[in-house]
Amino acid sequence: MKKKKIYIAGKVTGEHPIDCTLKFENAKSSIQKLGLQPVNPLEVVGSFKVTREQAMRKCIKALMGCDAIYVLPCAENSKGAGLECSLAANLNIPMYAELENLKKELQ
C-alpha cells in the first residue's frame, strides 16, 4: 500500500533558517514515525534565498499532491501557511494540528 503524503504547513518567512529547519525536520521525523510520507516545504523549495512568491508556487504545487496537511502551531502567524490551509479547506484536503489525530485517521 502506498504511504499517504502529508504536507507540513508552518511559518518560514521571517524565521531564523536554523530554527526553521529544526522545526520542520522535527515535524518530518514525527510523521515518518507514524509510517506516513512527510512533504517538507523547505525541501520542496530548496533555499531560503528565493522570493516568497517563488517559494509559494513550489509549495502549492507540492501540496496538491498530498493527502493531508499537518499544521504546525506557528502556521497561524504565516500568510503562506494561511494560503495553504485555505486552499486545502476549499479542496477538501484534511488538515490536522495534532499528530495523534493524524495517526488515527490516516494510518
PDB file of N, CA and C in Angstrom:
ATOM      1  N   MET A   1       0.833  -1.184   0.000  1.00  0.00           N
ATOM      2  CA  MET A   1       0.000   0.000   0.000  1.00  0.00           C
ATOM      3  C   MET A   1       0.883   1.254   0.000  1.00  0.00           C
ATOM      4  N   LYS A   2       0.489   2.224  -0.789  1.00  0.00           N
ATOM      5  CA  LYS A   2       1.230   3.475  -0.898  1.00  0.00           C
ATOM      6  C   LYS A   2       1.053   4.319   0.372  1.00  0.00           C
ATOM      7  N   LYS A   3       2.165   4.872   0.866  1.00  0.00           N
ATOM      8  CA  LYS A   3       2.097   5.721   2.055  1.00  0.00           C
ATOM      9  C   LYS A   3       1.372   7.021   1.722  1.00  0.00           C
ATOM     10  N   LYS A   4       0.571   7.483   2.657  1.00  0.00           N
ATOM     11  CA  LYS A   4      -0.132   8.759   2.478  1.00  0.00           C
ATOM     12  C   LYS A   4       0.871   9.897   2.646  1.00  0.00           C
ATOM     13  N   LYS A   5       0.762  10.888   1.756  1.00  0.00           N
ATOM     14  CA  LYS A   5       1.656  12.040   1.777  1.00  0.00           C
ATOM     15  C   LYS A   5       1.039  13.158   2.617  1.00  0.00           C
ATOM     16  N   ILE A   6       1.842  13.648   3.548  1.00  0.00           N
ATOM     17  CA  ILE A   6       1.390  14.677   4.478  1.00  0.00           C
ATOM     18  C   ILE A   6       2.242  15.934   4.307  1.00  0.00           C
ATOM     19  N   TYR A   7       1.620  17.018   3.884  1.00  0.00           N
ATOM     20  CA  TYR A   7       2.303  18.301   3.717  1.00  0.00           C
ATOM     21  C   TYR A   7       2.425  18.980   5.082  1.00  0.00           C
ATOM     22  N   ILE A   8       3.565  19.559   5.370  1.00  0.00           N
ATOM     23  CA  ILE A   8       3.786  20.260   6.637  1.00  0.00           C
ATOM     24  C   ILE A   8       3.630  21.760   6.389  1.00  0.00           C
ATOM     25  N   ALA A   9       2.661  22.380   7.052  1.00  0.00           N
ATOM     26  CA  ALA A   9       2.418  23.819   6.902  1.00  0.00           C
ATOM     27  C   ALA A   9       2.883  24.542   8.154  1.00  0.00           C
ATOM     28  N   GLY A  10       3.668  25.588   7.949  1.00  0.00           N
ATOM     29  CA  GLY A  10       4.146  26.381   9.075  1.00  0.00           C
ATOM     30  C   GLY A  10       4.820  27.656   8.599  1.00  0.00           C
ATOM     31  N   LYS A  11       5.177  28.494   9.541  1.00  0.00           N
ATOM     32  CA  LYS A  11       5.796  29.790   9.241  1.00  0.00           C
ATOM     33  C   LYS A  11       7.250  29.603   8.840  1.00  0.00           C
ATOM     34  N   VAL A  12       7.624  30.215   7.718  1.00  0.00           N
ATOM     35  CA  VAL A  12       9.005  30.201   7.242  1.00  0.00           C
ATOM     36  C   VAL A  12       9.542  31.630   7.138  1.00  0.00           C
ATOM     37  N   THR A  13       8.806  32.498   6.462  1.00  0.00           N
ATOM     38  CA  THR A  13       9.248  33.874   6.248  1.00  0.00           C
ATOM     39  C   THR A  13       9.476  34.580   7.579  1.00  0.00           C
ATOM     40  N   GLY A  14      10.654  35.162   7.725  1.00  0.00           N
ATOM     41  CA  GLY A  14      10.999  35.890   8.935  1.00  0.00           C
ATOM     42  C   GLY A  14      11.597  35.031  10.030  1.00  0.00           C
ATOM     43  N   GLU A  15      11.644  33.733   9.829  1.00  0.00           N
ATOM     44  CA  GLU A  15      12.213  32.821  10.816  1.00  0.00           C
ATOM     45  C   GLU A  15      13.715  32.670  10.588  1.00  0.00           C
ATOM     46  N   HIS A  16      14.451  32.396  11.647  1.00  0.00           N
ATOM     47  CA  HIS A  16      15.878  32.120  11.504  1.00  0.00           C
ATOM     48  C   HIS A  16      16.022  30.771  10.802  1.00  0.00           C
ATOM     49  N   PRO A  17      16.853  30.681   9.767  1.00  0.00           N
ATOM     50  CA  PRO A  17      16.965  29.431   8.997  1.00  0.00           C
ATOM     51  C   PRO A  17      17.254  28.181   9.832  1.00  0.00           C
ATOM     52  N   ILE A  18      18.111  28.293  10.824  1.00  0.00           N
ATOM     53  CA  ILE A  18      18.448  27.117  11.639  1.00  0.00           C
ATOM     54  C   ILE A  18      17.243  26.665  12.454  1.00  0.00           C
ATOM     55  N   ASP A  19      16.583  27.618  13.119  1.00  0.00           N
ATOM     56  CA  ASP A  19      15.400  27.286  13.921  1.00  0.00           C
ATOM     57  C   ASP A  19      14.281  26.740  13.045  1.00  0.00           C
ATOM     58  N   CYS A  20      14.101  27.352  11.903  1.00  0.00           N
ATOM     59  CA  CYS A  20      13.052  26.940  10.969  1.00  0.00           C
ATOM     60  C   CYS A  20      13.316  25.522  10.463  1.00  0.00           C
ATOM     61  N   THR A  21      14.546  25.260  10.088  1.00  0.00           N
ATOM     62  CA  THR A  21      14.917  23.935   9.596  1.00  0.00           C
ATOM     63  C   THR A  21      14.674  22.886  10.667  1.00  0.00           C
ATOM     64  N   LEU A  22      15.065  23.171  11.892  1.00  0.00           N
ATOM     65  CA  LEU A  22      14.866  22.234  13.004  1.00  0.00           C
ATOM     66  C   LEU A  22      13.378  21.963  13.240  1.00  0.00           C
ATOM     67  N   LYS A  23      12.576  23.004  13.213  1.00  0.00           N
ATOM     68  CA  LYS A  23      11.132  22.872  13.434  1.00  0.00           C
ATOM     69  C   LYS A  23      10.499  21.944  12.385  1.00  0.00           C
ATOM     70  N   PHE A  24      10.848  22.146  11.124  1.00  0.00           N
ATOM     71  CA  PHE A  24      10.274  21.325  10.058  1.00  0.00           C
ATOM     72  C   PHE A  24      10.856  19.910  10.055  1.00  0.00           C
ATOM     73  N   GLU A  25      12.120  19.769  10.405  1.00  0.00           N
ATOM     74  CA  GLU A  25      12.728  18.431  10.491  1.00  0.00           C
ATOM     75  C   GLU A  25      12.102  17.612  11.610  1.00  0.00           C
ATOM     76  N   ASN A  26      11.806  18.259  12.731  1.00  0.00           N
ATOM     77  CA  ASN A  26      11.135  17.555  13.836  1.00  0.00           C
ATOM     78  C   ASN A  26       9.758  17.063  13.412  1.00  0.00           C
ATOM     79  N   ALA A  27       9.027  17.913  12.705  1.00  0.00           N
ATOM     80  CA  ALA A  27       7.703  17.511  12.220  1.00  0.00           C
ATOM     81  C   ALA A  27       7.834  16.371  11.213  1.00  0.00           C
ATOM     82  N   LYS A  28       8.803  16.466  10.328  1.00  0.00           N
ATOM     83  CA  LYS A  28       9.041  15.423   9.324  1.00  0.00           C
ATOM     84  C   LYS A  28       9.319  14.086  10.013  1.00  0.00           C
ATOM     85  N   SER A  29      10.186  14.107  10.990  1.00  0.00           N
ATOM     86  CA  SER A  29      10.540  12.887  11.714  1.00  0.00           C
ATOM     87  C   SER A  29       9.323  12.282  12.415  1.00  0.00           C
ATOM     88  N   SER A  30       8.518  13.118  13.026  1.00  0.00           N
ATOM     89  CA  SER A  30       7.315  12.640  13.727  1.00  0.00           C
ATOM     90  C   SER A  30       6.338  11.982  12.760  1.00  0.00           C
ATOM     91  N   ILE A  31       6.186  12.559  11.581  1.00  0.00           N
ATOM     92  CA  ILE A  31       5.278  11.995  10.575  1.00  0.00           C
ATOM     93  C   ILE A  31       5.823  10.675  10.043  1.00  0.00           C
ATOM     94  N   GLN A  32       7.129  10.616   9.835  1.00  0.00           N
ATOM     95  CA  GLN A  32       7.753   9.367   9.377  1.00  0.00           C
ATOM     96  C   GLN A  32       7.540   8.248  10.385  1.00  0.00           C
ATOM     97  N   LYS A  33       7.625   8.570  11.665  1.00  0.00           N
ATOM     98  CA  LYS A  33       7.437   7.565  12.715  1.00  0.00           C
ATOM     99  C   LYS A  33       6.023   6.984  12.708  1.00  0.00           C
ATOM    100  N   LEU A  34       5.083   7.719  12.121  1.00  0.00           N
ATOM    101  CA  LEU A  34       3.712   7.230  12.004  1.00  0.00           C
ATOM    102  C   LEU A  34       3.532   6.341  10.780  1.00  0.00           C
ATOM    103  N   GLY A  35       4.591   6.192   9.985  1.00  0.00           N
ATOM    104  CA  GLY A  35       4.504   5.384   8.778  1.00  0.00           C
ATOM    105  C   GLY A  35       3.927   6.124   7.593  1.00  0.00           C
ATOM    106  N   LEU A  36       3.919   7.445   7.677  1.00  0.00           N
ATOM    107  CA  LEU A  36       3.398   8.292   6.612  1.00  0.00           C
ATOM    108  C   LEU A  36       4.557   8.988   5.905  1.00  0.00           C
ATOM    109  N   GLN A  37       4.306   9.548   4.731  1.00  0.00           N
ATOM    110  CA  GLN A  37       5.354  10.212   3.953  1.00  0.00           C
ATOM    111  C   GLN A  37       5.226  11.728   4.099  1.00  0.00           C
ATOM    112  N   PRO A  38       6.145  12.361   4.836  1.00  0.00           N
ATOM    113  CA  PRO A  38       6.075  13.811   5.002  1.00  0.00           C
ATOM    114  C   PRO A  38       6.561  14.560   3.758  1.00  0.00           C
ATOM    115  N   VAL A  39       5.964  15.715   3.526  1.00  0.00           N
ATOM    116  CA  VAL A  39       6.420  16.615   2.476  1.00  0.00           C
ATOM    117  C   VAL A  39       6.823  17.913   3.179  1.00  0.00           C
ATOM    118  N   ASN A  40       8.128  18.111   3.268  1.00  0.00           N
ATOM    119  CA  ASN A  40       8.703  19.258   3.966  1.00  0.00           C
ATOM    120  C   ASN A  40       8.861  20.410   2.963  1.00  0.00           C
ATOM    121  N   PRO A  41       8.160  21.526   3.169  1.00  0.00           N
ATOM    122  CA  PRO A  41       8.247  22.627   2.216  1.00  0.00           C
ATOM    123  C   PRO A  41       9.654  23.208   2.068  1.00  0.00           C
ATOM    124  N   LEU A  42      10.468  23.099   3.104  1.00  0.00           N
ATOM    125  CA  LEU A  42      11.843  23.590   2.988  1.00  0.00           C
ATOM    126  C   LEU A  42      12.620  22.767   1.972  1.00  0.00           C
ATOM    127  N   GLU A  43      12.354  21.478   1.921  1.00  0.00           N
ATOM    128  CA  GLU A  43      12.997  20.612   0.933  1.00  0.00           C
ATOM    129  C   GLU A  43      12.411  20.852  -0.457  1.00  0.00           C
ATOM    130  N   VAL A  44      11.119  21.139  -0.510  1.00  0.00           N
ATOM    131  CA  VAL A  44      10.460  21.425  -1.787  1.00  0.00           C
ATOM    132  C   VAL A  44      11.074  22.672  -2.421  1.00  0.00           C
ATOM    133  N   VAL A  45      11.269  23.707  -1.628  1.00  0.00           N
ATOM    134  CA  VAL A  45      11.797  24.981  -2.131  1.00  0.00           C
ATOM    135  C   VAL A  45      13.298  24.896  -2.343  1.00  0.00           C
ATOM    136  N   GLY A  46      14.009  24.323  -1.390  1.00  0.00           N
ATOM    137  CA  GLY A  46      15.436  24.095  -1.550  1.00  0.00           C
ATOM    138  C   GLY A  46      16.367  25.231  -1.177  1.00  0.00           C
ATOM    139  N   SER A  47      15.836  26.400  -0.832  1.00  0.00           N
ATOM    140  CA  SER A  47      16.694  27.530  -0.495  1.00  0.00           C
ATOM    141  C   SER A  47      15.888  28.587   0.253  1.00  0.00           C
ATOM    142  N   PHE A  48      16.561  29.256   1.166  1.00  0.00           N
ATOM    143  CA  PHE A  48      15.939  30.381   1.857  1.00  0.00           C
ATOM    144  C   PHE A  48      16.107  31.670   1.047  1.00  0.00           C
ATOM    145  N   LYS A  49      16.792  31.595  -0.081  1.00  0.00           N
ATOM    146  CA  LYS A  49      17.115  32.796  -0.863  1.00  0.00           C
ATOM    147  C   LYS A  49      16.123  33.095  -1.982  1.00  0.00           C
ATOM    148  N   VAL A  50      15.126  32.235  -2.189  1.00  0.00           N
ATOM    149  CA  VAL A  50      14.140  32.506  -3.236  1.00  0.00           C
ATOM    150  C   VAL A  50      13.099  33.491  -2.704  1.00  0.00           C
ATOM    151  N   THR A  51      12.367  34.123  -3.599  1.00  0.00           N
ATOM    152  CA  THR A  51      11.315  35.041  -3.160  1.00  0.00           C
ATOM    153  C   THR A  51      10.156  34.250  -2.561  1.00  0.00           C
ATOM    154  N   ARG A  52       9.373  34.939  -1.797  1.00  0.00           N
ATOM    155  CA  ARG A  52       8.192  34.311  -1.200  1.00  0.00           C
ATOM    156  C   ARG A  52       7.277  33.757  -2.299  1.00  0.00           C
ATOM    157  N   GLU A  53       7.119  34.532  -3.355  1.00  0.00           N
ATOM    158  CA  GLU A  53       6.252  34.108  -4.455  1.00  0.00           C
ATOM    159  C   GLU A  53       6.781  32.843  -5.131  1.00  0.00           C
ATOM    160  N   GLN A  54       8.083  32.772  -5.349  1.00  0.00           N
ATOM    161  CA  GLN A  54       8.681  31.568  -5.947  1.00  0.00           C
ATOM    162  C   GLN A  54       8.476  30.365  -5.029  1.00  0.00           C
ATOM    163  N   ALA A  55       8.692  30.588  -3.752  1.00  0.00           N
ATOM    164  CA  ALA A  55       8.530  29.506  -2.774  1.00  0.00           C
ATOM    165  C   ALA A  55       7.082  29.018  -2.738  1.00  0.00           C
ATOM    166  N   MET A  56       6.134  29.942  -2.721  1.00  0.00           N
ATOM    167  CA  MET A  56       4.726  29.565  -2.636  1.00  0.00           C
ATOM    168  C   MET A  56       4.273  28.784  -3.864  1.00  0.00           C
ATOM    169  N   ARG A  57       4.754  29.147  -5.027  1.00  0.00           N
ATOM    170  CA  ARG A  57       4.392  28.404  -6.243  1.00  0.00           C
ATOM    171  C   ARG A  57       4.832  26.940  -6.130  1.00  0.00           C
ATOM    172  N   LYS A  58       6.046  26.722  -5.643  1.00  0.00           N
ATOM    173  CA  LYS A  58       6.544  25.354  -5.474  1.00  0.00           C
ATOM    174  C   LYS A  58       5.769  24.614  -4.392  1.00  0.00           C
ATOM    175  N   CYS A  59       5.493  25.322  -3.309  1.00  0.00           N
ATOM    176  CA  CYS A  59       4.796  24.689  -2.184  1.00  0.00           C
ATOM    177  C   CYS A  59       3.360  24.318  -2.543  1.00  0.00           C
ATOM    178  N   ILE A  60       2.674  25.197  -3.238  1.00  0.00           N
ATOM    179  CA  ILE A  60       1.289  24.904  -3.620  1.00  0.00           C
ATOM    180  C   ILE A  60       1.251  23.707  -4.558  1.00  0.00           C
ATOM    181  N   LYS A  61       2.195  23.653  -5.472  1.00  0.00           N
ATOM    182  CA  LYS A  61       2.263  22.504  -6.385  1.00  0.00           C
ATOM    183  C   LYS A  61       2.464  21.209  -5.582  1.00  0.00           C
ATOM    184  N   ALA A  62       3.362  21.240  -4.601  1.00  0.00           N
ATOM    185  CA  ALA A  62       3.610  20.057  -3.765  1.00  0.00           C
ATOM    186  C   ALA A  62       2.374  19.698  -2.945  1.00  0.00           C
ATOM    187  N   LEU A  63       1.724  20.693  -2.390  1.00  0.00           N
ATOM    188  CA  LEU A  63       0.529  20.477  -1.588  1.00  0.00           C
ATOM    189  C   LEU A  63      -0.556  19.756  -2.383  1.00  0.00           C
ATOM    190  N   MET A  64      -0.694  20.087  -3.647  1.00  0.00           N
ATOM    191  CA  MET A  64      -1.741  19.490  -4.469  1.00  0.00           C
ATOM    192  C   MET A  64      -1.575  17.978  -4.644  1.00  0.00           C
ATOM    193  N   GLY A  65      -0.393  17.466  -4.391  1.00  0.00           N
ATOM    194  CA  GLY A  65      -0.161  16.032  -4.493  1.00  0.00           C
ATOM    195  C   GLY A  65      -0.259  15.302  -3.165  1.00  0.00           C
ATOM    196  N   CYS A  66      -0.688  16.013  -2.120  1.00  0.00           N
ATOM    197  CA  CYS A  66      -0.726  15.412  -0.783  1.00  0.00           C
ATOM    198  C   CYS A  66      -2.130  14.976  -0.376  1.00  0.00           C
ATOM    199  N   ASP A  67      -2.159  14.053   0.580  1.00  0.00           N
ATOM    200  CA  ASP A  67      -3.422  13.509   1.084  1.00  0.00           C
ATOM    201  C   ASP A  67      -3.963  14.296   2.273  1.00  0.00           C
ATOM    202  N   ALA A  68      -3.086  15.038   2.957  1.00  0.00           N
ATOM    203  CA  ALA A  68      -3.493  15.801   4.140  1.00  0.00           C
ATOM    204  C   ALA A  68      -2.402  16.820   4.465  1.00  0.00           C
ATOM    205  N   ILE A  69      -2.741  17.715   5.393  1.00  0.00           N
ATOM    206  CA  ILE A  69      -1.780  18.711   5.879  1.00  0.00           C
ATOM    207  C   ILE A  69      -1.640  18.551   7.382  1.00  0.00           C
ATOM    208  N   TYR A  70      -0.396  18.592   7.840  1.00  0.00           N
ATOM    209  CA  TYR A  70      -0.114  18.703   9.269  1.00  0.00           C
ATOM    210  C   TYR A  70       0.227  20.171   9.512  1.00  0.00           C
ATOM    211  N   VAL A  71      -0.580  20.850  10.315  1.00  0.00           N
ATOM    212  CA  VAL A  71      -0.448  22.284  10.536  1.00  0.00           C
ATOM    213  C   VAL A  71       0.303  22.534  11.842  1.00  0.00           C
ATOM    214  N   LEU A  72       1.481  23.139  11.726  1.00  0.00           N
ATOM    215  CA  LEU A  72       2.276  23.474  12.907  1.00  0.00           C
ATOM    216  C   LEU A  72       1.632  24.653  13.645  1.00  0.00           C
ATOM    217  N   PRO A  73       1.855  24.766  14.962  1.00  0.00           N
ATOM    218  CA  PRO A  73       1.264  25.870  15.729  1.00  0.00           C
ATOM    219  C   PRO A  73       1.631  27.260  15.179  1.00  0.00           C
ATOM    220  N   CYS A  74       2.807  27.393  14.615  1.00  0.00           N
ATOM    221  CA  CYS A  74       3.260  28.688  14.099  1.00  0.00           C
ATOM    222  C   CYS A  74       2.536  29.103  12.819  1.00  0.00           C
ATOM    223  N   ALA A  75       1.750  28.211  12.242  1.00  0.00           N
ATOM    224  CA  ALA A  75       1.079  28.489  10.967  1.00  0.00           C
ATOM    225  C   ALA A  75       0.105  29.661  11.074  1.00  0.00           C
ATOM    226  N   GLU A  76      -0.452  29.858  12.256  1.00  0.00           N
ATOM    227  CA  GLU A  76      -1.417  30.954  12.407  1.00  0.00           C
ATOM    228  C   GLU A  76      -0.777  32.318  12.207  1.00  0.00           C
ATOM    229  N   ASN A  77       0.543  32.397  12.293  1.00  0.00           N
ATOM    230  CA  ASN A  77       1.266  33.661  12.091  1.00  0.00           C
ATOM    231  C   ASN A  77       1.917  33.741  10.720  1.00  0.00           C
ATOM    232  N   SER A  78       1.440  32.956   9.769  1.00  0.00           N
ATOM    233  CA  SER A  78       2.073  32.869   8.462  1.00  0.00           C
ATOM    234  C   SER A  78       1.065  33.084   7.341  1.00  0.00           C
ATOM    235  N   LYS A  79       1.344  34.056   6.479  1.00  0.00           N
ATOM    236  CA  LYS A  79       0.482  34.281   5.316  1.00  0.00           C
ATOM    237  C   LYS A  79       0.525  33.081   4.378  1.00  0.00           C
ATOM    238  N   GLY A  80       1.717  32.523   4.170  1.00  0.00           N
ATOM    239  CA  GLY A  80       1.868  31.381   3.274  1.00  0.00           C
ATOM    240  C   GLY A  80       1.136  30.152   3.775  1.00  0.00           C
ATOM    241  N   ALA A  81       1.309  29.840   5.050  1.00  0.00           N
ATOM    242  CA  ALA A  81       0.601  28.685   5.629  1.00  0.00           C
ATOM    243  C   ALA A  81      -0.898  28.931   5.629  1.00  0.00           C
ATOM    244  N   GLY A  82      -1.301  30.178   5.834  1.00  0.00           N
ATOM    245  CA  GLY A  82      -2.722  30.516   5.771  1.00  0.00           C
ATOM    246  C   GLY A  82      -3.291  30.247   4.386  1.00  0.00           C
ATOM    247  N   LEU A  83      -2.527  30.607   3.361  1.00  0.00           N
ATOM    248  CA  LEU A  83      -2.940  30.346   1.987  1.00  0.00           C
ATOM    249  C   LEU A  83      -3.034  28.842   1.733  1.00  0.00           C
ATOM    250  N   GLU A  84      -2.026  28.103   2.195  1.00  0.00           N
ATOM    251  CA  GLU A  84      -2.035  26.640   2.024  1.00  0.00           C
ATOM    252  C   GLU A  84      -3.253  26.021   2.706  1.00  0.00           C
ATOM    253  N   CYS A  85      -3.552  26.458   3.908  1.00  0.00           N
ATOM    254  CA  CYS A  85      -4.696  25.913   4.641  1.00  0.00           C
ATOM    255  C   CYS A  85      -6.014  26.307   3.973  1.00  0.00           C
ATOM    256  N   SER A  86      -6.082  27.509   3.457  1.00  0.00           N
ATOM    257  CA  SER A  86      -7.280  27.946   2.753  1.00  0.00           C
ATOM    258  C   SER A  86      -7.517  27.100   1.501  1.00  0.00           C
ATOM    259  N   LEU A  87      -6.463  26.860   0.747  1.00  0.00           N
ATOM    260  CA  LEU A  87      -6.580  26.003  -0.436  1.00  0.00           C
ATOM    261  C   LEU A  87      -7.013  24.595  -0.039  1.00  0.00           C
ATOM    262  N   ALA A  88      -6.403  24.071   1.002  1.00  0.00           N
ATOM    263  CA  ALA A  88      -6.748  22.723   1.463  1.00  0.00           C
ATOM    264  C   ALA A  88      -8.221  22.657   1.868  1.00  0.00           C
ATOM    265  N   ALA A  89      -8.689  23.650   2.589  1.00  0.00           N
ATOM    266  CA  ALA A  89     -10.083  23.666   3.016  1.00  0.00           C
ATOM    267  C   ALA A  89     -11.016  23.702   1.807  1.00  0.00           C
ATOM    268  N   ASN A  90     -10.675  24.508   0.826  1.00  0.00           N
ATOM    269  CA  ASN A  90     -11.502  24.629  -0.373  1.00  0.00           C
ATOM    270  C   ASN A  90     -11.479  23.384  -1.239  1.00  0.00           C
ATOM    271  N   LEU A  91     -10.431  22.584  -1.121  1.00  0.00           N
ATOM    272  CA  LEU A  91     -10.289  21.370  -1.930  1.00  0.00           C
ATOM    273  C   LEU A  91     -10.545  20.093  -1.133  1.00  0.00           C
ATOM    274  N   ASN A  92     -11.056  20.268   0.082  1.00  0.00           N
ATOM    275  CA  ASN A  92     -11.368  19.139   0.966  1.00  0.00           C
ATOM    276  C   ASN A  92     -10.164  18.244   1.254  1.00  0.00           C
ATOM    277  N   ILE A  93      -8.996  18.870   1.395  1.00  0.00           N
ATOM    278  CA  ILE A  93      -7.806  18.149   1.841  1.00  0.00           C
ATOM    279  C   ILE A  93      -7.804  18.242   3.367  1.00  0.00           C
ATOM    280  N   PRO A  94      -7.838  17.120   4.061  1.00  0.00           N
ATOM    281  CA  PRO A  94      -7.907  17.152   5.527  1.00  0.00           C
ATOM    282  C   PRO A  94      -6.698  17.858   6.159  1.00  0.00           C
ATOM    283  N   MET A  95      -6.987  18.578   7.244  1.00  0.00           N
ATOM    284  CA  MET A  95      -5.937  19.277   7.988  1.00  0.00           C
ATOM    285  C   MET A  95      -5.927  18.779   9.427  1.00  0.00           C
ATOM    286  N   TYR A  96      -4.721  18.622   9.958  1.00  0.00           N
ATOM    287  CA  TYR A  96      -4.556  18.123  11.324  1.00  0.00           C
ATOM    288  C   TYR A  96      -3.544  18.988  12.063  1.00  0.00           C
ATOM    289  N   ALA A  97      -3.907  19.369  13.275  1.00  0.00           N
ATOM    290  CA  ALA A  97      -2.992  20.127  14.118  1.00  0.00           C
ATOM    291  C   ALA A  97      -2.343  19.229  15.168  1.00  0.00           C
ATOM    292  N   GLU A  98      -2.886  18.031  15.332  1.00  0.00           N
ATOM    293  CA  GLU A  98      -2.376  17.091  16.325  1.00  0.00           C
ATOM    294  C   GLU A  98      -1.916  15.813  15.641  1.00  0.00           C
ATOM    295  N   LEU A  99      -0.719  15.371  15.970  1.00  0.00           N
ATOM    296  CA  LEU A  99      -0.198  14.131  15.381  1.00  0.00           C
ATOM    297  C   LEU A  99      -1.075  12.929  15.732  1.00  0.00           C
ATOM    298  N   GLU A 100      -1.632  12.923  16.916  1.00  0.00           N
ATOM    299  CA  GLU A 100      -2.474  11.806  17.340  1.00  0.00           C
ATOM    300  C   GLU A 100      -3.688  11.654  16.419  1.00  0.00           C
ATOM    301  N   ASN A 101      -4.288  12.778  16.039  1.00  0.00           N
ATOM    302  CA  ASN A 101      -5.431  12.731  15.125  1.00  0.00           C
ATOM    303  C   ASN A 101      -5.005  12.289  13.730  1.00  0.00           C
ATOM    304  N   LEU A 102      -3.854  12.736  13.311  1.00  0.00           N
ATOM    305  CA  LEU A 102      -3.303  12.336  12.016  1.00  0.00           C
ATOM    306  C   LEU A 102      -3.107  10.820  12.003  1.00  0.00           C
ATOM    307  N   LYS A 103      -2.553  10.314  13.074  1.00  0.00           N
ATOM    308  CA  LYS A 103      -2.298   8.876  13.200  1.00  0.00           C
ATOM    309  C   LYS A 103      -3.594   8.076  13.146  1.00  0.00           C
ATOM    310  N   LYS A 104      -4.586   8.516  13.916  1.00  0.00           N
ATOM    311  CA  LYS A 104      -5.863   7.796  13.991  1.00  0.00           C
ATOM    312  C   LYS A 104      -6.562   7.723  12.639  1.00  0.00           C
ATOM    313  N   GLU A 105      -6.547   8.803  11.917  1.00  0.00           N
ATOM    314  CA  GLU A 105      -7.362   8.881  10.713  1.00  0.00           C
ATOM    315  C   GLU A 105      -6.668   8.428   9.435  1.00  0.00           C
ATOM    316  N   LEU A 106      -5.348   8.443   9.392  1.00  0.00           N
ATOM    317  CA  LEU A 106      -4.672   8.170   8.131  1.00  0.00           C
ATOM    318  C   LEU A 106      -3.853   6.892   8.098  1.00  0.00           C
ATOM    319  N   GLN A 107      -3.662   6.257   9.208  1.00  0.00           N
ATOM    320  CA  GLN A 107      -2.873   5.015   9.186  1.00  0.00           C
ATOM    321  C   GLN A 107      -3.687   3.851   8.730  1.00  0.00           C
TER     322      GLN A 107
END
